[in-house]
Amino acid sequence: MDMKSLYLIVPLAPLAGAVIAGLFGRAIGRRGAHSVTIAAVLIAFLASLVIFQDVLAGNTYNGPVYTWLISGDVRFEIGFLIDRLSALMMLVVTFVSLMVHIYTIGYMADDPGYQRFFSYISLFTFSMLMLVMSNNFLQLFFGWEAVGLVSYLLIGFWYTRESAIYANLKAFLVNRVGDFGFLLGIGLILAYFGSLDYAQVFQAAPQFASHSISLIPGEAWSLLTVICILLFIGAMGKSAQFPLHVWLPDSMEGPTPISALIHAATMVTAGIFMVARMSPLFELSDTALSVVMVIGAITALFMAFLGLVQHDIKRVVAYSTLSQLGYMTVALGASAYGAAIFHLMTHAFFKALLFLAAGSVIIALHHQQDMRYMGGLKKYMPITYWTALIGSLALAGIPPFAGFFSKDAIIEAVGASHLAGSGFAYFAVLTGVFVTAFYSFRLLFLTFHGPERFRQHHHGHEEGAHHHATVEPKESPWVVTVPLILLAIPSVYAGWAYIEPLLVKGWFGSAIVVAPAHDTLGHLAANWHGVLSFITHGVMALPFWLAVAGIASAYLFYMVRKDLPERVSRKAGIVYTILLRKYGFDELYSWLFAGGARKLGGRLWRWGDVTAIDGWLVNGSARLVGAVAGLVRQLQSGFIYHYAFAMIIGLVVLVTWFVQP
Amino acid sequence: MTPLNLTPALPEIFVLALACVVLLVEAFSKKPEWSYTLTQLTLVGAGAITLLTAEAGKVYAFNGMFVDDLMGDVLKLVSYAAAIVAVAYSRAYLSERAMFRGEYFVLVLFAVLGMMVMISASHFLTLYLGLELLSLSLYTLVALQRDSMVASEAAMKYFVLGALASGFLLYGMSILYGMTGSLELTKVVAAVEQGSSSLLAFGLVFVVAGLAFKLGVAPFHMWVPDIYHGAPSAVTLFIGSAPKLAAFAIVMRLLVDGLHPAVGDWQQMLAIMAVLSLMIGNLAAIMQSNLKRMLAYSTIAHMGFLLLGVLADSYAGYSAAMFYVITYALMSLGAFGMVVYLSRAGFEAENLDDFKGLNARHPWLAAVMAMVMLSLAGLPPFVGFYAKLTVLQALVGAGWLWLAVIAVIFSLIGAFYYLRVVKLMYFDAPHANDLAPSGEADVRALLSLNGLGVLVLGLVPQPLLALCAYAIQTSIQ
């Protein structure tokens, strides 16, 4: 089989699985639905492996598969760009997706929407793969939107829950804001470059480096800066960067496998991937890189703080995702694209692991998500505990777990950057390390250690029938634990195994372009003396000790002096409230945008819609059309001589019109 | 005198011979199934012969009276396919109404033969011969249900008005003959180039009026709603699809091949008729409660749209029009096919109300019908969208911006009545009179293919677009 058909199989297999499970779900039953989708994703994963090997051997591909339409000089195509960047992403996406598919069998076992769920997650995998494999902006946008749509469907999967509906609407609307910028960016590219093809745009980009446009008369901005910032606004929406981050925590309303698949491992990384893919454009604009770095730094630090005060186990993980995405974004801003992708990869493994572990706990406690009613689960759920511990150590950045390497690389790269805002970013990522270690071990201690609080009644929560069950928590079935173990393996070794090839040896090759002035990773490579020396160097450096301090503080707060959290929160009253209210962004947005927009909308509706559009245009034109149509109908009398007469009149008119003597 | 070369006309000869065989089979056998099978085989065989004898470039036969080119071959192939599908759809309908007899098949075959002759005509006489063969067969088909008052009345109207239109056409041709001294299109065009006179315009008006009647564009459209409505649905299905291809072919042969020097004149005539057709077709369709009538008016509007492509007077325009007419035949087959399929003995599913709540009873049929309706309305991703888009592109490219704007506005108005059908099927409560599809499984499969074809061609329009462009480029100088 040639490679091109293999490329096609990768996205099409999950699509076929989604279609079969979605349209014929009732006919093939539950077993049929999960077999067919898992088989499809497995095929995609294996194909990705083969492609990865092929790419490693030096074969890349860039070409169209199908031309949708040609309009003037612009070709709208479906095409694949397979290089080291996309091959790596394909591997990560299909692997995590496969794990999530298997895990879902256990997690959704008693859900009536079983087949629908499998159909959605396969569809999601297809969309994500289309996004990743694209060689042009149109297909990128298609994947981008398809991912957004499926995530909307998945967040609101339990569509009878009020909160789920709210959350999916919120995710959808916030993403629209980002997509607006994204679409404008693509529009500008099309307008100035006259092409949607990556290769052509990247090739032409340097010619536009000093080109400026004035959107507001009298203000000249660099074209590429505007394009890059607009594209980045799209990434901010999808990758939940400040201030468009508000949708991600709420989206935890979806079933846990979704949180793992979408919100930790794949969809939110679409923005990171996109910026890395656009590195030839971003490298030409220092301003845009600064913006990226500062936004990332804000997200990395301030979202980590929010993780400190949450009680919902999934929300803690969600805020940690936000913060980690911030780290990746900072890396992008520092031109350390390799480090960002590297962190994306390690994060995909350990964050999916943490989400699935949280889900495993939630199943064991019959959909209890509040950490205040957990504790002591270690002896009941050993596999979940040990895998969660590995995930937390990786997240906190303790060597030799995966997160240490990728995070340290980012911190070093930021330290080496000279762009405006890099000082603040360096401070933010350093502080973030402490906070990250603190909240991740807070989660671990509250859930698995200490007294067993899960027998207490949780009043005020919905009194579902199964909440009263007093059965002992027990380890989850193998479909849940096997993915945990399989995800724990790369969480351990992916760091030391891949840092050298990925970051030091320029693994990405021509897929990523870095201007010499921005080469922050070059600094890392120049001082490279092997993995062991990187670890010893790291153990003696500040970030490691900050992480250790974070873990120690968490131990102190939640294991030794359990009164401390209470006292601190009382002392720091206002700060605590601000954190609990998530800096008030939800309130601000609902007041400013939802409230303001509704008022504006109300006016427009009354004046514009009811009076002008409905009154004059719609009903008016409908009345006019109706009246004319009634008249026309009268012409059709049914008498043959009327018809003949009409023909002859028509002929006479034509003759008099055209025949001039 | 060139040697007699029969190869280009082989498909026509084949169909003629087999039509006579069907006539004999009917006379000696009491089994209409034989005629049915033989008819379908004849059409398939004609397709095979056409494919085998297809060549790029023009081949003349019978001293320049007959031409075989790629445009003709493609149109013929689509005509056979349309006829095959129409005959298959009609089987159950006809046998329930005692019309499943040899006459029907013989008439269909002769009508197809007429179309083939029209498509390949390069001489006024061949053209007229084909036209009359087709028309006479159609008149008789409409009257096939002898004891139906409506059908007889429709046939009568069709015949009288058709005769009038033939008169126009013949008169126009005779004037052109008087002016140029030739009936052969290649010689006519050479003679017309010498200079245009008011005599030319006079003849042109009559020719265009005759053609307009065959296409069914305003103001020569009055027959369309009455005949579509009055004829048995199975016959309407046939009239509404394949003959449009032949009508398009004679427009191309006469106006583009034969009278191109007078392009300035006929462009304006077509523009007037196109605008009128779009207006009358779309507006009157809104007021109809009978689906067949509504589709008849929609045909008028679509033929107006088709004229827009022709009058753009460029390769892009001609191939857009060809694409339009081919895809229109496909959509028309789907829409009328559904009417035929849902009718049963003693009941015609031809009122809009009959389609209420179809989705609740037969979701797949409703989906097929919805696809066809949305495509007719010109919504992406269905093929109707591309058909409209390419015509509009050609039109704007030729500088007829105002016409394009009018076309878009009326298409917008037209979308209303197509969407109404979709609304009735999906959002209204089912009608008390349940529709029980009468057809067999193969017809159902064919109908599904028909509906899916509308979708698939919309997703992958390039091959057919490219084929049309190639056919036009090799066939039109």
Short mmCIF file of C-alpha atoms in Angstrom, two decimals, chain B residues 87-420:
data_model
loop_
_atom_site.label_atom_id
_atom_site.label_comp_id
_atom_site.label_asym_id
_atom_site.label_seq_id
_atom_site.Cartn_x
_atom_site.Cartn_y
_atom_site.Cartn_z
CA VAL B 87 -39.37 3.63 -17.39
CA ALA B 88 -38.25 1.74 -14.29
CA TYR B 89 -40.00 4.19 -11.97
CA SER B 90 -43.18 3.99 -14.00
CA ARG B 91 -43.58 0.20 -14.08
CA ALA B 92 -45.78 -0.24 -11.03
CA TYR B 93 -47.68 2.99 -11.66
CA LEU B 94 -48.53 1.98 -15.20
CA SER B 95 -49.56 -1.57 -14.46
CA GLU B 96 -51.92 -0.38 -11.73
CA ARG B 97 -53.61 1.88 -14.28
CA ALA B 98 -53.76 -0.58 -17.19
CA MET B 99 -51.19 1.40 -19.18
CA PHE B 100 -48.41 -1.14 -18.86
CA ARG B 101 -48.65 -2.10 -22.51
CA GLY B 102 -46.52 -2.13 -25.60
CA GLU B 103 -47.70 1.29 -26.79
CA TYR B 104 -46.00 2.96 -23.89
CA PHE B 105 -42.67 1.33 -24.58
CA VAL B 106 -42.81 1.90 -28.32
CA LEU B 107 -43.70 5.55 -27.79
CA VAL B 108 -40.92 6.02 -25.28
CA LEU B 109 -38.44 4.45 -27.69
CA PHE B 110 -39.61 6.64 -30.55
CA ALA B 111 -39.43 9.68 -28.34
CA VAL B 112 -35.87 8.75 -27.45
CA LEU B 113 -35.11 8.28 -31.12
CA GLY B 114 -36.56 11.72 -31.79
CA MET B 115 -34.33 13.21 -29.15
CA MET B 116 -31.30 11.45 -30.57
CA VAL B 117 -32.00 12.83 -34.02
CA MET B 118 -32.50 16.31 -32.57
CA ILE B 119 -29.27 16.08 -30.63
CA SER B 120 -27.32 15.05 -33.71
CA ALA B 121 -29.02 17.30 -36.23
CA SER B 122 -26.89 19.65 -38.29
CA HIS B 123 -29.50 20.46 -40.87
CA PHE B 124 -32.84 22.23 -40.56
CA LEU B 125 -34.70 19.22 -41.91
CA THR B 126 -33.10 16.63 -39.61
CA LEU B 127 -33.71 18.95 -36.76
CA TYR B 128 -37.34 19.33 -37.60
CA LEU B 129 -37.71 15.62 -38.22
CA GLY B 130 -36.37 14.76 -34.78
CA LEU B 131 -38.45 17.44 -33.16
CA GLU B 132 -41.69 16.20 -34.70
CA LEU B 133 -40.88 12.57 -33.91
CA LEU B 134 -40.36 13.50 -30.29
CA SER B 135 -43.38 15.79 -30.11
CA LEU B 136 -45.80 13.36 -31.71
CA SER B 137 -44.66 10.59 -29.38
CA LEU B 138 -45.12 12.86 -26.40
CA TYR B 139 -48.60 14.01 -27.48
CA THR B 140 -49.65 10.39 -27.68
CA LEU B 141 -48.03 9.51 -24.38
CA VAL B 142 -49.96 12.27 -22.65
CA ALA B 143 -53.18 10.88 -24.11
CA LEU B 144 -52.30 7.31 -23.17
CA GLN B 145 -54.94 7.26 -20.48
CA ARG B 146 -57.77 7.54 -22.99
CA ASP B 147 -60.68 7.62 -20.58
CA SER B 148 -59.18 10.36 -18.42
CA MET B 149 -60.72 13.74 -19.24
CA VAL B 150 -57.82 15.68 -17.79
CA ALA B 151 -55.26 13.71 -19.75
CA SER B 152 -57.15 14.02 -23.03
CA GLU B 153 -57.58 17.74 -22.52
CA ALA B 154 -53.88 18.09 -21.74
CA ALA B 155 -52.94 16.14 -24.84
CA MET B 156 -55.23 18.27 -26.97
CA LYS B 157 -53.73 21.50 -25.65
CA TYR B 158 -50.24 20.17 -26.07
CA PHE B 159 -50.93 19.14 -29.64
CA VAL B 160 -52.55 22.39 -30.75
CA LEU B 161 -50.00 24.65 -29.08
CA GLY B 162 -47.18 22.39 -30.22
CA ALA B 163 -48.40 22.64 -33.77
CA LEU B 164 -48.45 26.42 -33.47
CA ALA B 165 -44.89 26.41 -32.15
CA SER B 166 -43.76 24.06 -34.93
CA GLY B 167 -45.32 26.53 -37.31
CA PHE B 168 -43.22 29.32 -35.84
CA LEU B 169 -40.10 27.28 -36.11
CA LEU B 170 -40.75 26.19 -39.67
CA TYR B 171 -41.60 29.72 -40.72
CA GLY B 172 -38.40 31.01 -39.20
CA MET B 173 -36.40 28.30 -40.90
CA SER B 174 -37.98 29.02 -44.24
CA ILE B 175 -37.07 32.69 -43.96
CA LEU B 176 -33.51 31.77 -43.08
CA TYR B 177 -33.45 29.41 -46.03
CA GLY B 178 -34.68 32.14 -48.27
CA MET B 179 -31.96 34.42 -47.02
CA THR B 180 -29.04 32.02 -47.07
CA GLY B 181 -30.06 29.52 -49.68
CA SER B 182 -29.15 26.55 -47.54
CA LEU B 183 -30.67 24.31 -44.92
CA GLU B 184 -27.34 23.01 -43.72
CA LEU B 185 -26.21 24.68 -40.50
CA THR B 186 -22.55 24.92 -41.49
CA LYS B 187 -23.50 26.69 -44.70
CA VAL B 188 -26.12 28.85 -43.02
CA VAL B 189 -23.57 30.20 -40.60
CA ALA B 190 -21.22 31.07 -43.46
CA ALA B 191 -23.96 32.84 -45.34
CA VAL B 192 -25.26 34.72 -42.32
CA GLU B 193 -21.78 36.05 -41.64
CA GLN B 194 -21.97 38.07 -44.87
CA GLY B 195 -24.06 40.65 -43.08
CA SER B 196 -27.06 40.84 -40.90
CA SER B 197 -30.26 42.34 -42.03
CA SER B 198 -33.67 42.92 -40.57
CA LEU B 199 -34.74 39.81 -42.48
CA LEU B 200 -32.32 37.78 -40.41
CA ALA B 201 -33.75 39.23 -37.20
CA PHE B 202 -37.24 38.43 -38.43
CA GLY B 203 -36.42 34.78 -39.07
CA LEU B 204 -34.47 34.60 -35.84
CA VAL B 205 -37.44 35.73 -33.77
CA PHE B 206 -39.55 32.89 -35.15
CA VAL B 207 -36.85 30.30 -34.63
CA VAL B 208 -36.25 31.47 -31.07
CA ALA B 209 -39.99 31.43 -30.35
CA GLY B 210 -40.23 27.85 -31.59
CA LEU B 211 -37.28 26.78 -29.48
CA ALA B 212 -38.66 28.62 -26.48
CA PHE B 213 -41.84 26.61 -26.73
CA LYS B 214 -39.92 23.35 -26.69
CA LEU B 215 -37.92 24.46 -23.66
CA GLY B 216 -41.03 25.83 -22.02
CA VAL B 217 -39.79 29.32 -21.25
CA ALA B 218 -41.99 32.38 -20.85
CA PRO B 219 -43.93 33.70 -22.67
CA PHE B 220 -44.20 30.38 -24.52
CA HIS B 221 -44.60 28.41 -21.33
CA MET B 222 -48.38 28.29 -20.93
CA TRP B 223 -48.63 24.64 -21.91
CA VAL B 224 -46.20 23.43 -19.28
CA PRO B 225 -48.33 23.53 -16.10
CA ASP B 226 -51.43 22.12 -17.77
CA ILE B 227 -49.61 19.29 -19.50
CA TYR B 228 -47.48 18.38 -16.47
CA HIS B 229 -50.58 18.38 -14.35
CA GLY B 230 -52.91 16.63 -16.76
CA ALA B 231 -50.62 13.89 -18.01
CA PRO B 232 -50.35 10.65 -16.03
CA SER B 233 -47.56 11.11 -13.51
CA ALA B 234 -45.41 8.49 -15.18
CA VAL B 235 -45.58 10.41 -18.44
CA THR B 236 -44.89 13.72 -16.71
CA LEU B 237 -41.84 12.07 -15.23
CA PHE B 238 -40.61 11.27 -18.73
CA ILE B 239 -41.53 14.62 -20.29
CA GLY B 240 -39.90 16.50 -17.46
CA SER B 241 -36.48 14.94 -17.81
CA ALA B 242 -34.96 13.66 -21.06
CA PRO B 243 -36.65 15.99 -23.61
CA LYS B 244 -35.05 18.97 -21.84
CA LEU B 245 -31.67 17.61 -22.87
CA ALA B 246 -32.75 17.45 -26.50
CA ALA B 247 -34.21 20.94 -26.32
CA PHE B 248 -30.92 22.20 -24.96
CA ALA B 249 -29.13 20.43 -27.79
CA ILE B 250 -31.18 22.11 -30.52
CA VAL B 251 -30.68 25.50 -28.88
CA MET B 252 -26.96 24.86 -29.06
CA ARG B 253 -27.11 23.58 -32.65
CA LEU B 254 -29.35 26.29 -34.00
CA LEU B 255 -28.31 29.40 -32.13
CA VAL B 256 -24.70 28.74 -31.24
CA ASP B 257 -23.63 26.57 -34.17
CA GLY B 258 -25.92 27.90 -36.86
CA LEU B 259 -26.73 31.52 -36.05
CA HIS B 260 -23.76 32.65 -34.04
CA PRO B 261 -23.20 35.77 -36.18
CA ALA B 262 -26.55 37.04 -34.89
CA VAL B 263 -25.44 36.53 -31.30
CA GLY B 264 -26.18 40.12 -30.32
CA ASP B 265 -29.82 39.68 -31.21
CA TRP B 266 -30.52 36.29 -29.72
CA GLN B 267 -28.65 37.13 -26.56
CA GLN B 268 -31.16 39.88 -25.87
CA MET B 269 -34.12 37.70 -26.76
CA LEU B 270 -32.91 34.97 -24.43
CA ALA B 271 -32.29 37.54 -21.71
CA ILE B 272 -35.86 38.78 -21.92
CA MET B 273 -37.26 35.27 -21.89
CA ALA B 274 -34.98 34.18 -19.07
CA VAL B 275 -36.05 37.03 -16.84
CA LEU B 276 -39.72 36.44 -17.62
CA SER B 277 -39.36 32.72 -16.96
CA LEU B 278 -37.57 33.21 -13.65
CA MET B 279 -40.25 35.64 -12.62
CA ILE B 280 -43.31 33.72 -13.73
CA GLY B 281 -41.96 30.31 -12.83
CA ASN B 282 -40.90 31.15 -9.32
CA LEU B 283 -43.82 33.39 -8.44
CA ALA B 284 -46.56 31.16 -9.77
CA ALA B 285 -45.04 28.06 -8.17
CA ILE B 286 -45.60 29.63 -4.77
CA MET B 287 -49.36 29.62 -5.24
CA GLN B 288 -49.68 25.97 -6.23
CA SER B 289 -51.15 23.32 -4.01
CA ASN B 290 -50.51 20.56 -6.51
CA LEU B 291 -46.97 19.23 -6.49
CA LYS B 292 -46.91 18.38 -10.20
CA ARG B 293 -48.07 21.87 -11.06
CA MET B 294 -45.58 23.38 -8.70
CA LEU B 295 -42.78 21.38 -10.29
CA ALA B 296 -44.03 22.47 -13.70
CA TYR B 297 -43.58 26.11 -12.77
CA SER B 298 -40.25 25.27 -11.22
CA THR B 299 -39.27 23.75 -14.58
CA ILE B 300 -40.07 27.06 -16.26
CA ALA B 301 -37.82 28.86 -13.82
CA HIS B 302 -35.05 26.32 -14.27
CA MET B 303 -35.20 26.56 -18.04
CA GLY B 304 -34.91 30.32 -17.65
CA PHE B 305 -31.78 29.75 -15.64
CA LEU B 306 -30.49 27.45 -18.34
CA LEU B 307 -30.91 30.22 -20.93
CA LEU B 308 -28.73 32.45 -18.77
CA GLY B 309 -25.85 30.04 -19.28
CA VAL B 310 -26.39 29.93 -23.04
CA LEU B 311 -26.64 33.67 -23.43
CA ALA B 312 -23.38 34.22 -21.57
CA ASP B 313 -21.92 33.18 -24.94
CA SER B 314 -18.66 31.67 -23.75
CA TYR B 315 -17.31 28.17 -23.38
CA ALA B 316 -17.80 28.54 -19.65
CA GLY B 317 -21.40 29.56 -20.19
CA TYR B 318 -22.23 26.74 -22.59
CA SER B 319 -20.67 24.09 -20.40
CA ALA B 320 -22.40 25.59 -17.36
CA ALA B 321 -25.71 25.33 -19.19
CA MET B 322 -24.95 21.75 -20.18
CA PHE B 323 -24.08 20.89 -16.59
CA TYR B 324 -27.28 22.61 -15.54
CA VAL B 325 -29.52 20.68 -17.88
CA ILE B 326 -27.94 17.32 -17.02
CA THR B 327 -28.26 17.87 -13.30
CA TYR B 328 -31.74 19.27 -13.75
CA ALA B 329 -32.78 16.05 -15.48
CA LEU B 330 -31.43 14.12 -12.51
CA MET B 331 -33.30 16.25 -9.97
CA SER B 332 -36.49 16.24 -12.00
CA LEU B 333 -36.38 12.45 -12.19
CA GLY B 334 -36.02 12.31 -8.43
CA ALA B 335 -38.90 14.68 -7.73
CA PHE B 336 -41.41 13.22 -10.19
CA GLY B 337 -40.11 9.74 -9.42
CA MET B 338 -41.15 10.24 -5.84
CA VAL B 339 -44.64 11.32 -6.92
CA VAL B 340 -44.93 8.20 -9.06
CA TYR B 341 -43.49 5.95 -6.39
CA LEU B 342 -45.87 7.14 -3.70
CA SER B 343 -48.96 6.86 -5.90
CA ARG B 344 -50.91 3.66 -5.89
CA ALA B 345 -54.01 2.31 -7.61
CA GLY B 346 -56.76 4.88 -7.43
CA PHE B 347 -54.64 7.40 -5.59
CA GLU B 348 -52.29 10.04 -6.95
CA ALA B 349 -49.79 11.41 -4.45
CA GLU B 350 -49.65 14.70 -6.27
CA ASN B 351 -50.98 17.22 -3.78
CA LEU B 352 -48.64 18.98 -1.44
CA ASP B 353 -50.85 17.89 1.44
CA ASP B 354 -50.18 14.27 0.59
CA PHE B 355 -46.57 14.79 1.65
CA LYS B 356 -47.43 16.02 5.13
CA GLY B 357 -45.59 14.12 7.82
CA LEU B 358 -43.91 11.80 5.34
CA ASN B 359 -40.89 11.68 7.62
CA ALA B 360 -42.86 10.05 10.41
CA ARG B 361 -43.96 7.17 8.18
CA HIS B 362 -41.13 6.78 5.71
CA PRO B 363 -38.06 8.66 6.94
CA TRP B 364 -35.77 7.49 4.17
CA LEU B 365 -38.15 8.49 1.39
CA ALA B 366 -38.59 11.85 3.08
CA ALA B 367 -34.83 12.23 3.23
CA VAL B 368 -34.47 11.46 -0.47
CA MET B 369 -37.22 13.90 -1.35
CA ALA B 370 -35.67 16.53 0.92
CA MET B 371 -32.32 16.13 -0.81
CA VAL B 372 -33.92 16.59 -4.20
CA MET B 373 -35.92 19.61 -3.06
CA LEU B 374 -32.92 21.29 -1.43
CA SER B 375 -30.92 20.65 -4.55
CA LEU B 376 -33.63 22.15 -6.74
CA ALA B 377 -33.61 25.16 -4.43
CA GLY B 378 -29.87 25.43 -5.04
CA LEU B 379 -28.57 24.82 -1.56
CA PRO B 380 -25.06 23.51 -1.01
CA PRO B 381 -23.80 20.81 -0.75
CA PHE B 382 -26.27 19.50 -3.30
CA VAL B 383 -25.58 19.57 -7.00
CA GLY B 384 -28.21 22.22 -7.71
CA PHE B 385 -25.97 24.70 -5.97
CA TYR B 386 -23.07 24.05 -8.31
CA ALA B 387 -25.33 24.15 -11.33
CA LYS B 388 -26.51 27.62 -10.36
CA LEU B 389 -23.07 28.73 -9.27
CA THR B 390 -21.36 27.84 -12.53
CA VAL B 391 -24.07 29.53 -14.59
CA LEU B 392 -23.82 32.66 -12.46
CA GLN B 393 -20.04 32.63 -12.69
CA ALA B 394 -20.20 32.45 -16.46
CA LEU B 395 -22.83 35.15 -16.53
CA VAL B 396 -20.83 37.54 -14.37
CA GLY B 397 -17.71 36.67 -16.34
CA ALA B 398 -19.51 37.75 -19.51
CA GLY B 399 -20.48 41.05 -17.91
CA TRP B 400 -24.18 40.39 -17.32
CA LEU B 401 -24.12 41.40 -13.70
CA TRP B 402 -27.68 42.70 -13.54
CA LEU B 403 -29.02 39.44 -14.93
CA ALA B 404 -27.09 37.51 -12.31
CA VAL B 405 -28.58 39.68 -9.58
CA ILE B 406 -32.09 39.08 -10.88
CA ALA B 407 -31.45 35.36 -11.12
CA VAL B 408 -30.25 35.23 -7.54
CA ILE B 409 -33.22 37.22 -6.25
CA PHE B 410 -35.72 34.96 -7.96
CA SER B 411 -33.89 31.83 -6.89
CA LEU B 412 -34.23 33.14 -3.37
CA ILE B 413 -37.96 33.58 -3.79
CA GLY B 414 -38.08 30.16 -5.41
CA ALA B 415 -36.37 28.54 -2.44
CA PHE B 416 -39.58 29.17 -0.51
CA TYR B 417 -41.71 26.60 -2.23
CA TYR B 418 -39.07 23.90 -2.22
CA LEU B 419 -38.48 24.43 1.46
CA ARG B 420 -42.21 24.29 2.02
#
